[in-house]
mmCIF file of C-alpha atoms and ligand atoms in Angstrom:
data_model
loop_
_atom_site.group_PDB
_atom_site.id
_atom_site.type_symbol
_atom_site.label_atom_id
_atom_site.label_comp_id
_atom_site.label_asym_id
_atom_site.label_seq_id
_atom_site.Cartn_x
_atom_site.Cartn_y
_atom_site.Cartn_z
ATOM 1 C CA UNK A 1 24.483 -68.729 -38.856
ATOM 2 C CA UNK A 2 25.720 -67.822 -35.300
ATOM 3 C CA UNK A 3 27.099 -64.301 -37.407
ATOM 4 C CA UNK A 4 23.916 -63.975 -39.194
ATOM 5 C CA UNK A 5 21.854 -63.889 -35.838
ATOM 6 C CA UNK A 6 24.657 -61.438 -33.962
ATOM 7 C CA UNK A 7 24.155 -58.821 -36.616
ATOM 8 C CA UNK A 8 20.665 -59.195 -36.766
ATOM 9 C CA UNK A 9 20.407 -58.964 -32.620
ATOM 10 C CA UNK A 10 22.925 -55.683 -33.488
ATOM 11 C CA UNK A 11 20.632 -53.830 -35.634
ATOM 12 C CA UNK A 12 17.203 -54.505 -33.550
ATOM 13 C CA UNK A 13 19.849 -53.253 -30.966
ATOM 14 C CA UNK A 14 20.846 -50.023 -33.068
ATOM 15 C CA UNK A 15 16.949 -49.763 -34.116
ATOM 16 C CA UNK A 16 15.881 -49.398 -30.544
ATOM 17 C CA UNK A 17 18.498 -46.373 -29.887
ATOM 18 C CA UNK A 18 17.993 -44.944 -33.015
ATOM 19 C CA UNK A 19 15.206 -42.055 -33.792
ATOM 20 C CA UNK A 20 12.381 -43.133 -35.873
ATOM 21 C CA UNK A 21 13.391 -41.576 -39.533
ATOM 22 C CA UNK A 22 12.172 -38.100 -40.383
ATOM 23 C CA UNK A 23 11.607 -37.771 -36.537
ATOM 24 C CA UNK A 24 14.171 -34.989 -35.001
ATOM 25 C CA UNK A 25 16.014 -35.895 -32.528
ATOM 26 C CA UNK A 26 15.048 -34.351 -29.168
ATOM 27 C CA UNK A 27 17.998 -32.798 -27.211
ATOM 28 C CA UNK A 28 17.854 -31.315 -23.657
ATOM 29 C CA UNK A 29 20.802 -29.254 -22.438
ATOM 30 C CA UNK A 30 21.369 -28.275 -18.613
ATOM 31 C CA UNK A 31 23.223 -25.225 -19.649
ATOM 32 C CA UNK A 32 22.864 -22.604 -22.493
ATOM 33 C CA UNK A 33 26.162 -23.024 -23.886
ATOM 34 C CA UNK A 34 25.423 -26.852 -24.215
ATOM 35 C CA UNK A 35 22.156 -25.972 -25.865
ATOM 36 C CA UNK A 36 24.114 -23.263 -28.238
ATOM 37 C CA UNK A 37 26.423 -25.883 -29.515
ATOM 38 C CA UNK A 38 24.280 -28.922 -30.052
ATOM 39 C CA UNK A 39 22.226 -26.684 -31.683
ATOM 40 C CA UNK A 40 25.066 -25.449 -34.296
ATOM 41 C CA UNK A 41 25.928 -29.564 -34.911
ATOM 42 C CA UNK A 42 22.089 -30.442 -34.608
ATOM 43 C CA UNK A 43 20.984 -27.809 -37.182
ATOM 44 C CA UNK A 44 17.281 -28.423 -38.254
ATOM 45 C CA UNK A 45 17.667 -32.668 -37.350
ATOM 46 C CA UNK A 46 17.112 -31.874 -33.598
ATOM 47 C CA UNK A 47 14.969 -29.899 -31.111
ATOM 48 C CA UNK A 48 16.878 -28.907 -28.498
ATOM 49 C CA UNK A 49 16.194 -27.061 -24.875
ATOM 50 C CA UNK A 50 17.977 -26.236 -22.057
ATOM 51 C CA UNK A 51 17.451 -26.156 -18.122
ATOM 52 C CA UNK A 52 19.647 -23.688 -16.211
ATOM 53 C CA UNK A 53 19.690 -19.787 -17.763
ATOM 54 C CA UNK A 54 22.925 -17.858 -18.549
ATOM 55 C CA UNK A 55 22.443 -15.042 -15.866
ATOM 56 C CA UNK A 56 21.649 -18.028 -13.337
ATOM 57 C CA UNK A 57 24.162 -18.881 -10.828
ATOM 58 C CA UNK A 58 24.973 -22.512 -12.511
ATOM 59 C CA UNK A 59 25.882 -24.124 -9.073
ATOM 60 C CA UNK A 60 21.784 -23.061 -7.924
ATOM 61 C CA UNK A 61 19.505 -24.387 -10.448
ATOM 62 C CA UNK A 62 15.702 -24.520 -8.949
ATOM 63 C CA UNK A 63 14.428 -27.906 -10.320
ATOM 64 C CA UNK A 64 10.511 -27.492 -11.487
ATOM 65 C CA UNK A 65 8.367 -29.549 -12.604
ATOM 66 C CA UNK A 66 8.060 -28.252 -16.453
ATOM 67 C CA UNK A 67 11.858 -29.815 -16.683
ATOM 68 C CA UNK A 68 10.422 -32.966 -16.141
ATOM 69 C CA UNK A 69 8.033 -32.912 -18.777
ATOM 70 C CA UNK A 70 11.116 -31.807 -20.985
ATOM 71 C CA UNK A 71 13.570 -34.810 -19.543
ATOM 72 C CA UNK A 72 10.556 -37.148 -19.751
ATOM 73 C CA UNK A 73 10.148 -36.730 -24.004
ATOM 74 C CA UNK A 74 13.942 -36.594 -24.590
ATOM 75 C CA UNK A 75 16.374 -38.618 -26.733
ATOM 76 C CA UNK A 76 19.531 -36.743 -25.384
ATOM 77 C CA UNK A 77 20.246 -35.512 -22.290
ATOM 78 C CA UNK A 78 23.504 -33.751 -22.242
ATOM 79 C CA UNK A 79 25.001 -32.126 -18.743
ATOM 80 C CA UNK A 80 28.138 -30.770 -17.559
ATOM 81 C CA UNK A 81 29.005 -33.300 -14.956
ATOM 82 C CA UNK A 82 31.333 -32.813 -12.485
ATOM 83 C CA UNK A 83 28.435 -32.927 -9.583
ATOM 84 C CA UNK A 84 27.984 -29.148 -11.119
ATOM 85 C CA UNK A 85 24.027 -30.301 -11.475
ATOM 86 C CA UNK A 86 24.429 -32.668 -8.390
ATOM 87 C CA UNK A 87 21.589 -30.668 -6.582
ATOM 88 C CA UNK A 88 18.494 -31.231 -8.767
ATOM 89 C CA UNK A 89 19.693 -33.473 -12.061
ATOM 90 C CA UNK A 90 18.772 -36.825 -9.411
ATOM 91 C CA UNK A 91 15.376 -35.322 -8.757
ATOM 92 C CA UNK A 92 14.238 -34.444 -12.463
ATOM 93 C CA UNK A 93 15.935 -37.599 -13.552
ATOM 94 C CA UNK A 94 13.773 -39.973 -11.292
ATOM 95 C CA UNK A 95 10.812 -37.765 -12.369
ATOM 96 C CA UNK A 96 11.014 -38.456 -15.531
ATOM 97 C CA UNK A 97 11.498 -41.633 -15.870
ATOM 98 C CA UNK A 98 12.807 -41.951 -19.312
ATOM 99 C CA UNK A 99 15.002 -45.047 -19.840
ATOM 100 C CA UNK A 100 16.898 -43.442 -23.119
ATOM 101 C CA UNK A 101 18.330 -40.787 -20.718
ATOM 102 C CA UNK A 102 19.075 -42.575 -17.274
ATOM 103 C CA UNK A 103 22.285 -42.784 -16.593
ATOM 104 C CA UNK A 104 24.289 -45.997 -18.905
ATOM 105 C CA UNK A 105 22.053 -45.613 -21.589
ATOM 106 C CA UNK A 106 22.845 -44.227 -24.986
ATOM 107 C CA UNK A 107 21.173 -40.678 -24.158
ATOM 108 C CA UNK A 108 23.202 -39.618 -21.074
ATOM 109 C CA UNK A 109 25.543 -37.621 -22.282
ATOM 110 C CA UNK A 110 27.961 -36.552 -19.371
ATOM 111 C CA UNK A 111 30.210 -33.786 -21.723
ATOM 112 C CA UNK A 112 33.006 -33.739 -18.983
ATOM 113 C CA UNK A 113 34.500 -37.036 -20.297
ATOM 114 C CA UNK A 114 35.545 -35.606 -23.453
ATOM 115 C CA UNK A 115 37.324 -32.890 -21.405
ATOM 116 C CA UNK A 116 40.916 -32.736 -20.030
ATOM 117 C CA UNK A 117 40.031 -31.534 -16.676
ATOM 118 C CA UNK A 118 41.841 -28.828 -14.538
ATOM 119 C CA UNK A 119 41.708 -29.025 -10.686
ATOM 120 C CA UNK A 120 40.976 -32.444 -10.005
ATOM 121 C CA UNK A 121 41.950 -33.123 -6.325
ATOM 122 C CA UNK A 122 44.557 -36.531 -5.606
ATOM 123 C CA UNK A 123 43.858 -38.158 -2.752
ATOM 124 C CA UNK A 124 40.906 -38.208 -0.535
ATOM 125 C CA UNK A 125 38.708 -34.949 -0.829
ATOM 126 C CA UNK A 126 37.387 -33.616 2.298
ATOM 127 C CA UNK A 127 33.678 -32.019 1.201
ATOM 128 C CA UNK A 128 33.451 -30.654 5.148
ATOM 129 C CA UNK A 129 36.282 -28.229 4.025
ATOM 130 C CA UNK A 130 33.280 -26.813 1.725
ATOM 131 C CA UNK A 131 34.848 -26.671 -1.939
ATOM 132 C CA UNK A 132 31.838 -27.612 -4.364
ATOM 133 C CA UNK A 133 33.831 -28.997 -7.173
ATOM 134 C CA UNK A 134 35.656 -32.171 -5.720
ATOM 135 C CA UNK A 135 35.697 -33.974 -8.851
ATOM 136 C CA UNK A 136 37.307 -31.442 -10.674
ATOM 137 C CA UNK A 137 36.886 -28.057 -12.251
ATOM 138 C CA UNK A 138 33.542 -27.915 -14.515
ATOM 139 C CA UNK A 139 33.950 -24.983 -16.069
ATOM 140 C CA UNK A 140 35.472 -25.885 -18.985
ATOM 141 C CA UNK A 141 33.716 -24.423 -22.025
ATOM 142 C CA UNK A 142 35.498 -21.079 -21.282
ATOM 143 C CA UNK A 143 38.341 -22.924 -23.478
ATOM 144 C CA UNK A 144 37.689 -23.062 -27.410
ATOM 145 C CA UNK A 145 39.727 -25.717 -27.183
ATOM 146 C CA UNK A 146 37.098 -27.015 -25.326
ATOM 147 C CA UNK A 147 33.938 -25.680 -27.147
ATOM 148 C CA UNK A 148 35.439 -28.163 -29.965
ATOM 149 C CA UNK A 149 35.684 -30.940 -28.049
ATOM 150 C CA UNK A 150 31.917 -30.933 -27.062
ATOM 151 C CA UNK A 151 30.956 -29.818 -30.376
ATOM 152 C CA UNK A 152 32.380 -32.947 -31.955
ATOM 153 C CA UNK A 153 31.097 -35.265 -28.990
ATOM 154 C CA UNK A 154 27.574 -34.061 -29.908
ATOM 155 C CA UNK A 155 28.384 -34.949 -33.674
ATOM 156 C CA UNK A 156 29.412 -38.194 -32.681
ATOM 157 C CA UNK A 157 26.304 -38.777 -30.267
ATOM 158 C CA UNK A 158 24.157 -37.054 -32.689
ATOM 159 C CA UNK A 159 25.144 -39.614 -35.203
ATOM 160 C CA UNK A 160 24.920 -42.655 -32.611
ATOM 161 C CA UNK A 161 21.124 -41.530 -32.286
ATOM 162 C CA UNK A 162 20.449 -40.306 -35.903
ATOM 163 C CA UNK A 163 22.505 -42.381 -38.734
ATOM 164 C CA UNK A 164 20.708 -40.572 -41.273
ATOM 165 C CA UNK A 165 21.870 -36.842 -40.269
ATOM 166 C CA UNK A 166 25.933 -38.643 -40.320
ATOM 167 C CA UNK A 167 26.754 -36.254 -43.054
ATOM 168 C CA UNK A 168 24.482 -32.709 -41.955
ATOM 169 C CA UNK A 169 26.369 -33.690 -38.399
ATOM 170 C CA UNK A 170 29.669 -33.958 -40.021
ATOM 171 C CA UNK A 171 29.183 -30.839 -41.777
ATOM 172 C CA UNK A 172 27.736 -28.555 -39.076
ATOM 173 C CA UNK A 173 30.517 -29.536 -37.162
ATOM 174 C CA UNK A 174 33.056 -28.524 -39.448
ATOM 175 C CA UNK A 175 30.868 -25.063 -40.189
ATOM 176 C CA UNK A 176 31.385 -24.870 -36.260
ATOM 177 C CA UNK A 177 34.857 -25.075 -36.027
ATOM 178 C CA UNK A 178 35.487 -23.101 -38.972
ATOM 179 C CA UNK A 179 33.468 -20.126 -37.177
ATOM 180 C CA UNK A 180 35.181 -20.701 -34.018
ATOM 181 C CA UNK A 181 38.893 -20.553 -35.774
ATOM 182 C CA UNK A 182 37.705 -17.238 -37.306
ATOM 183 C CA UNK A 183 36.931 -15.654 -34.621
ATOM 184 C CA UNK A 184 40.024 -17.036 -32.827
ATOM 185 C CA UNK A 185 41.890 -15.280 -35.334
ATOM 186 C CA UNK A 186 40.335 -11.619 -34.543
ATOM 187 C CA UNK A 187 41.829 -11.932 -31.072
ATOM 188 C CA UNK A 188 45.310 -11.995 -31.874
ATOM 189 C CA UNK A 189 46.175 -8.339 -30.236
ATOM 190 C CA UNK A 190 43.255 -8.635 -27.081
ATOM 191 C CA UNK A 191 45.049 -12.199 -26.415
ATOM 192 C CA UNK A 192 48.898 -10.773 -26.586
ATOM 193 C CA UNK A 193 47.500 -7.975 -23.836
ATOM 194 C CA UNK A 194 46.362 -10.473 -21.805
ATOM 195 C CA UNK A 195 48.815 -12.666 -21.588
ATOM 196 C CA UNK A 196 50.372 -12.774 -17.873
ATOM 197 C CA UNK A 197 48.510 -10.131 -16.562
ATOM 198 C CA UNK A 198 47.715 -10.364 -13.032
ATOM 199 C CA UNK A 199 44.116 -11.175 -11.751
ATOM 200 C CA UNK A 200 41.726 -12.065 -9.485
ATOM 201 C CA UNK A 201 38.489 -14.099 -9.875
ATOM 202 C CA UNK A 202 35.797 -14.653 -8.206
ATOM 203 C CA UNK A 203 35.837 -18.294 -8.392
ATOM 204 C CA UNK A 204 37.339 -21.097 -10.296
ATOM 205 C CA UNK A 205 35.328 -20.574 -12.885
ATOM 206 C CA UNK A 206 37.703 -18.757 -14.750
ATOM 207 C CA UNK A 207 40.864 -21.387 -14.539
ATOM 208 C CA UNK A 208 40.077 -22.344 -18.119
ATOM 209 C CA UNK A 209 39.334 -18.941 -19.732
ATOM 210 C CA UNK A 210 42.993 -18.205 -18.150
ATOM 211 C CA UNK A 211 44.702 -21.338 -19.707
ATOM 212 C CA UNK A 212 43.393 -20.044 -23.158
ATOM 213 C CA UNK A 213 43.912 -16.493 -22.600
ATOM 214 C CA UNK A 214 47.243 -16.488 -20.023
ATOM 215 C CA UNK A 215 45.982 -13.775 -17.609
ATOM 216 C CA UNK A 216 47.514 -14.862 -14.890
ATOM 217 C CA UNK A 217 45.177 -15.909 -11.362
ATOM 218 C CA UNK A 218 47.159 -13.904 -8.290
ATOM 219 C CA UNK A 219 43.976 -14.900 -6.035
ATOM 220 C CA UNK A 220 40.007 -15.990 -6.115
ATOM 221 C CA UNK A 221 37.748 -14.401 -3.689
ATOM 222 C CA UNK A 222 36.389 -17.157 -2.146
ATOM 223 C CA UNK A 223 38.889 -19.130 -0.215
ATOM 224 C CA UNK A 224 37.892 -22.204 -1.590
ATOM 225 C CA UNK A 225 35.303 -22.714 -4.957
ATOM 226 C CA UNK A 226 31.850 -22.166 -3.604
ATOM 227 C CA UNK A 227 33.165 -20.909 0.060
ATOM 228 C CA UNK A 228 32.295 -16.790 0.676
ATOM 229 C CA UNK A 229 35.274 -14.816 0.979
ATOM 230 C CA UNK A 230 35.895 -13.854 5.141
ATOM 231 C CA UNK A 231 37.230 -11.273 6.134
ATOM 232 C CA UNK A 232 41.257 -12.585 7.062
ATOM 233 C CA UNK A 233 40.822 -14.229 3.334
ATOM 234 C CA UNK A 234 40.428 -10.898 1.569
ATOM 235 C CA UNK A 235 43.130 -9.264 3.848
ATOM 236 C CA UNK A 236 45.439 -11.478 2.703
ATOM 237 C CA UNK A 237 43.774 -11.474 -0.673
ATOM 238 C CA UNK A 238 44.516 -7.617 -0.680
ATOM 239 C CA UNK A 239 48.307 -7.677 0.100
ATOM 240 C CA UNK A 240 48.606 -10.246 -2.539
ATOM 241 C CA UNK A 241 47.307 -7.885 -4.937
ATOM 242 C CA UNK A 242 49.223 -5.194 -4.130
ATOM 243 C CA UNK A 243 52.501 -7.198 -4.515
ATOM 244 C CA UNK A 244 51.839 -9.018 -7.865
ATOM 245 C CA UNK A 245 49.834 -5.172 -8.863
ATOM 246 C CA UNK A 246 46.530 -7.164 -10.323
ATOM 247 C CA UNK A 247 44.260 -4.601 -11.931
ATOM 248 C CA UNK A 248 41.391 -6.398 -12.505
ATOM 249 C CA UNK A 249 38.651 -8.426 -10.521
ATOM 250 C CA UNK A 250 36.624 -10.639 -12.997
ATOM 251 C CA UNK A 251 33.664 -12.168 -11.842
ATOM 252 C CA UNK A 252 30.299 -13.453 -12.745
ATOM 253 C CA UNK A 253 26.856 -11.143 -12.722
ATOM 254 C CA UNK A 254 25.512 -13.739 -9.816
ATOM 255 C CA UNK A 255 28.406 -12.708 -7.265
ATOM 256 C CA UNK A 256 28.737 -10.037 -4.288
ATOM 257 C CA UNK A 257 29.682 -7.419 -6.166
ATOM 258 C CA UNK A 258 29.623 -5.040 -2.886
ATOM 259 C CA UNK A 259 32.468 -7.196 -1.352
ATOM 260 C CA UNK A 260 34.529 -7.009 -4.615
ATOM 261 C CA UNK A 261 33.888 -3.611 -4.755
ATOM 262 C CA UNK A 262 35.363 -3.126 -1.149
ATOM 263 C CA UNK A 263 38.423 -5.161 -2.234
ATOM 264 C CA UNK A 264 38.736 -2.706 -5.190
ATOM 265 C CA UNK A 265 38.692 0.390 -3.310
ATOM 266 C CA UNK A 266 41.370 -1.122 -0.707
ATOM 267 C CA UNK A 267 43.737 -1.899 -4.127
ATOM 268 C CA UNK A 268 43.028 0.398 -7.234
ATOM 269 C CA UNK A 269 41.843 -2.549 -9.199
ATOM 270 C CA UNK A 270 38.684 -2.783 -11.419
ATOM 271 C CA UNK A 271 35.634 -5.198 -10.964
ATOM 272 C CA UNK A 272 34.963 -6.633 -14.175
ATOM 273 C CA UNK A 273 31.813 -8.568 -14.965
ATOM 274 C CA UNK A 274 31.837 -11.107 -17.576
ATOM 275 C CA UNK A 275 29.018 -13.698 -18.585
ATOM 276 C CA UNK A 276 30.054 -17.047 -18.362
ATOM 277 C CA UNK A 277 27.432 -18.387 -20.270
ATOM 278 C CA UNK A 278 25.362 -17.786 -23.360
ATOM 279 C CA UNK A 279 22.526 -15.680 -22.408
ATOM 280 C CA UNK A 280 24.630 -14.274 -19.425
ATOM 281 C CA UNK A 281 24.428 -10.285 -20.791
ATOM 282 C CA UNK A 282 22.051 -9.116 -23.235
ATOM 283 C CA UNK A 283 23.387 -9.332 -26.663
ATOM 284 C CA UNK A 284 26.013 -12.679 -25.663
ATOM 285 C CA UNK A 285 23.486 -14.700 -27.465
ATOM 286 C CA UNK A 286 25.634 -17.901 -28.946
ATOM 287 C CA UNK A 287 28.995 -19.403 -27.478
ATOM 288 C CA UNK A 288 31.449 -17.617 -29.932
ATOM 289 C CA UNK A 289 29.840 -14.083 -28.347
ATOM 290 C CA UNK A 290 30.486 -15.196 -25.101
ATOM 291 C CA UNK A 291 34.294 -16.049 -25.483
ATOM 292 C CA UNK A 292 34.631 -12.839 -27.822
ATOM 293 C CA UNK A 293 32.538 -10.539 -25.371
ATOM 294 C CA UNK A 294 34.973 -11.834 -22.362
ATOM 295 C CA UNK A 295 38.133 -11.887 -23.901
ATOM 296 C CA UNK A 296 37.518 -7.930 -25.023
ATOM 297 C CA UNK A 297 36.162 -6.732 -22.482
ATOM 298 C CA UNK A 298 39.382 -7.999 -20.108
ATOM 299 C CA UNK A 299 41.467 -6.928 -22.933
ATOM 300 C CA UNK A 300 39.763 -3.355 -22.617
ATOM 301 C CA UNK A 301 39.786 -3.487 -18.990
ATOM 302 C CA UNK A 302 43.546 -4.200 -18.542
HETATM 303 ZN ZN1 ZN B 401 32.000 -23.649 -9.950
#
């Protein structure tokens, strides 16, 4: 009897979570490449949208009040984490006031915690020392490795929300990979020119584009992630690169590009922009673009 009524208290439990059938589940994204890959597990079974742009500085979303409306009809919301949305995901949140996405319930979908994270600090972290990323390095789609890991966290989510789609989930997911391990494939000769070539970046967000691609990090720009570079920073920045001979700056659309070009005149090297997200140059329109447009383009420029 007692089992009897806990299974039947489980599935008015899994009812309540679950989309009505027929009914597509509705997914919100903070970033494109989010969006791109819930949308290759999702297929047709979901509606999906996304906050932040791919040419927008991810750190500096402005919050308005049309994401609200979006957050406020949502069964998913799915965000990097990693405080990366720290300064407006509160506010929109609270707007919307939509219990199937505040934070514990079955909709809030924090992707870092599927991720095996680079730069997380031990020990206290001092935020008056400026560095935006205490909690670790969020920039972790610029991995494959790592564009499968989210990809089958939204087929598991997906399939949490949506029983029905188990199978068109399962199978998307696969299709994903699949596509992902081709292309993978065609960058056999960029990847083995690459490999432990010094660099500098901008900012951290390139630590896990190097741990897939071994170019090797001499120096960032900014002294610390989020910090502007001043001027005893790039002086020392500059003799590093003329010791370790890096040839390349790569950096995001959003940054000073005047300042790296200043750097580049002092040491021979290149500035190379690369989008870091889908949408971040015309023509990088899904997440396999993106890591094939970056990985040729350094290739090219090295
Ligand atoms: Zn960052």
């Amino acid at each position: 009897m007692l089992s009897k009524l806990k299974t039947a208290l489980a599935l008015i439990a899994a009812a309540a979570i679950a989309v009505p059938a027929g009914a597509q589940l509705k997914v919100v994204t903070s970033t494109t490449d989010l969006y791109d890959i819930a949308k290759a597990v999702g297929g047709k079974r979901i509606t999906a949208t996304h906050i932040g742009e791919g040419y927008q500085d991810p750190h500096f979303i402005e919050a308005k009040p049309s994401f609200v409306l979006q957050l406020r009809n949502a069964d998913v919301w799915a965000f990097v984490g990693l405080d990366l949305e720290i300064g407006w995901m509160p506010l929109l949140l609270d707007g919307a006031r939509n219990p199937k996405i505040k934070q514990g319930a079955p909709g809030y979908v924090d992707v870092s915690r599927a991720i095996p994270l680079l730069d997380v600090p031990s020990g206290n972290v001092d935020r008056s020392q400026g560095d935006v990323h205490p909690l670790g390095n969020p920039h972790y789609w610029l991995d494959p490795e790592n564009g499968r890991r989210i990809a089958r966290l939204f087929r598991d989510k997906f399939t949490q929300l949506d029983p029905d789609g188990a199978a068109i989930y399962s199978a998307n997911e696969k299709n994903f990979e699949g596509r992902l391990n081709a292309a993978e494939r065609t960058w056999t000769d960029e990847l083995a020119k690459i490999k432990g070539q010094p660099v500098v970046a901008w900012h951290t967000s390139w630590r896990y584009f190097a741990e897939y691609t071994k170019m090797n990090i001499v120096g960032f720009m900014e002294p610390k992630p989020g910090v502007p570079p001043s001027p005893s920073h790039l002086a020392g920045l500059i003799q590093q690169m003329k010791r370790t001979g890096a040839k390349v700056i790569v950096m995001e659309p959003f940054y000073d590009q005047k300042t790296a070009a200043f750097v580049a005149a002092r040491t021979g090297a290149k500035v190379l922009i690369l989008p870091p997200s889908v949408g971040g140059v015309k023509g990088v329109g899904d997440y396999i673009s993106v890591m094939d447009y970056d990985i040729k383009q350094l290739a090219a420029a090295l």
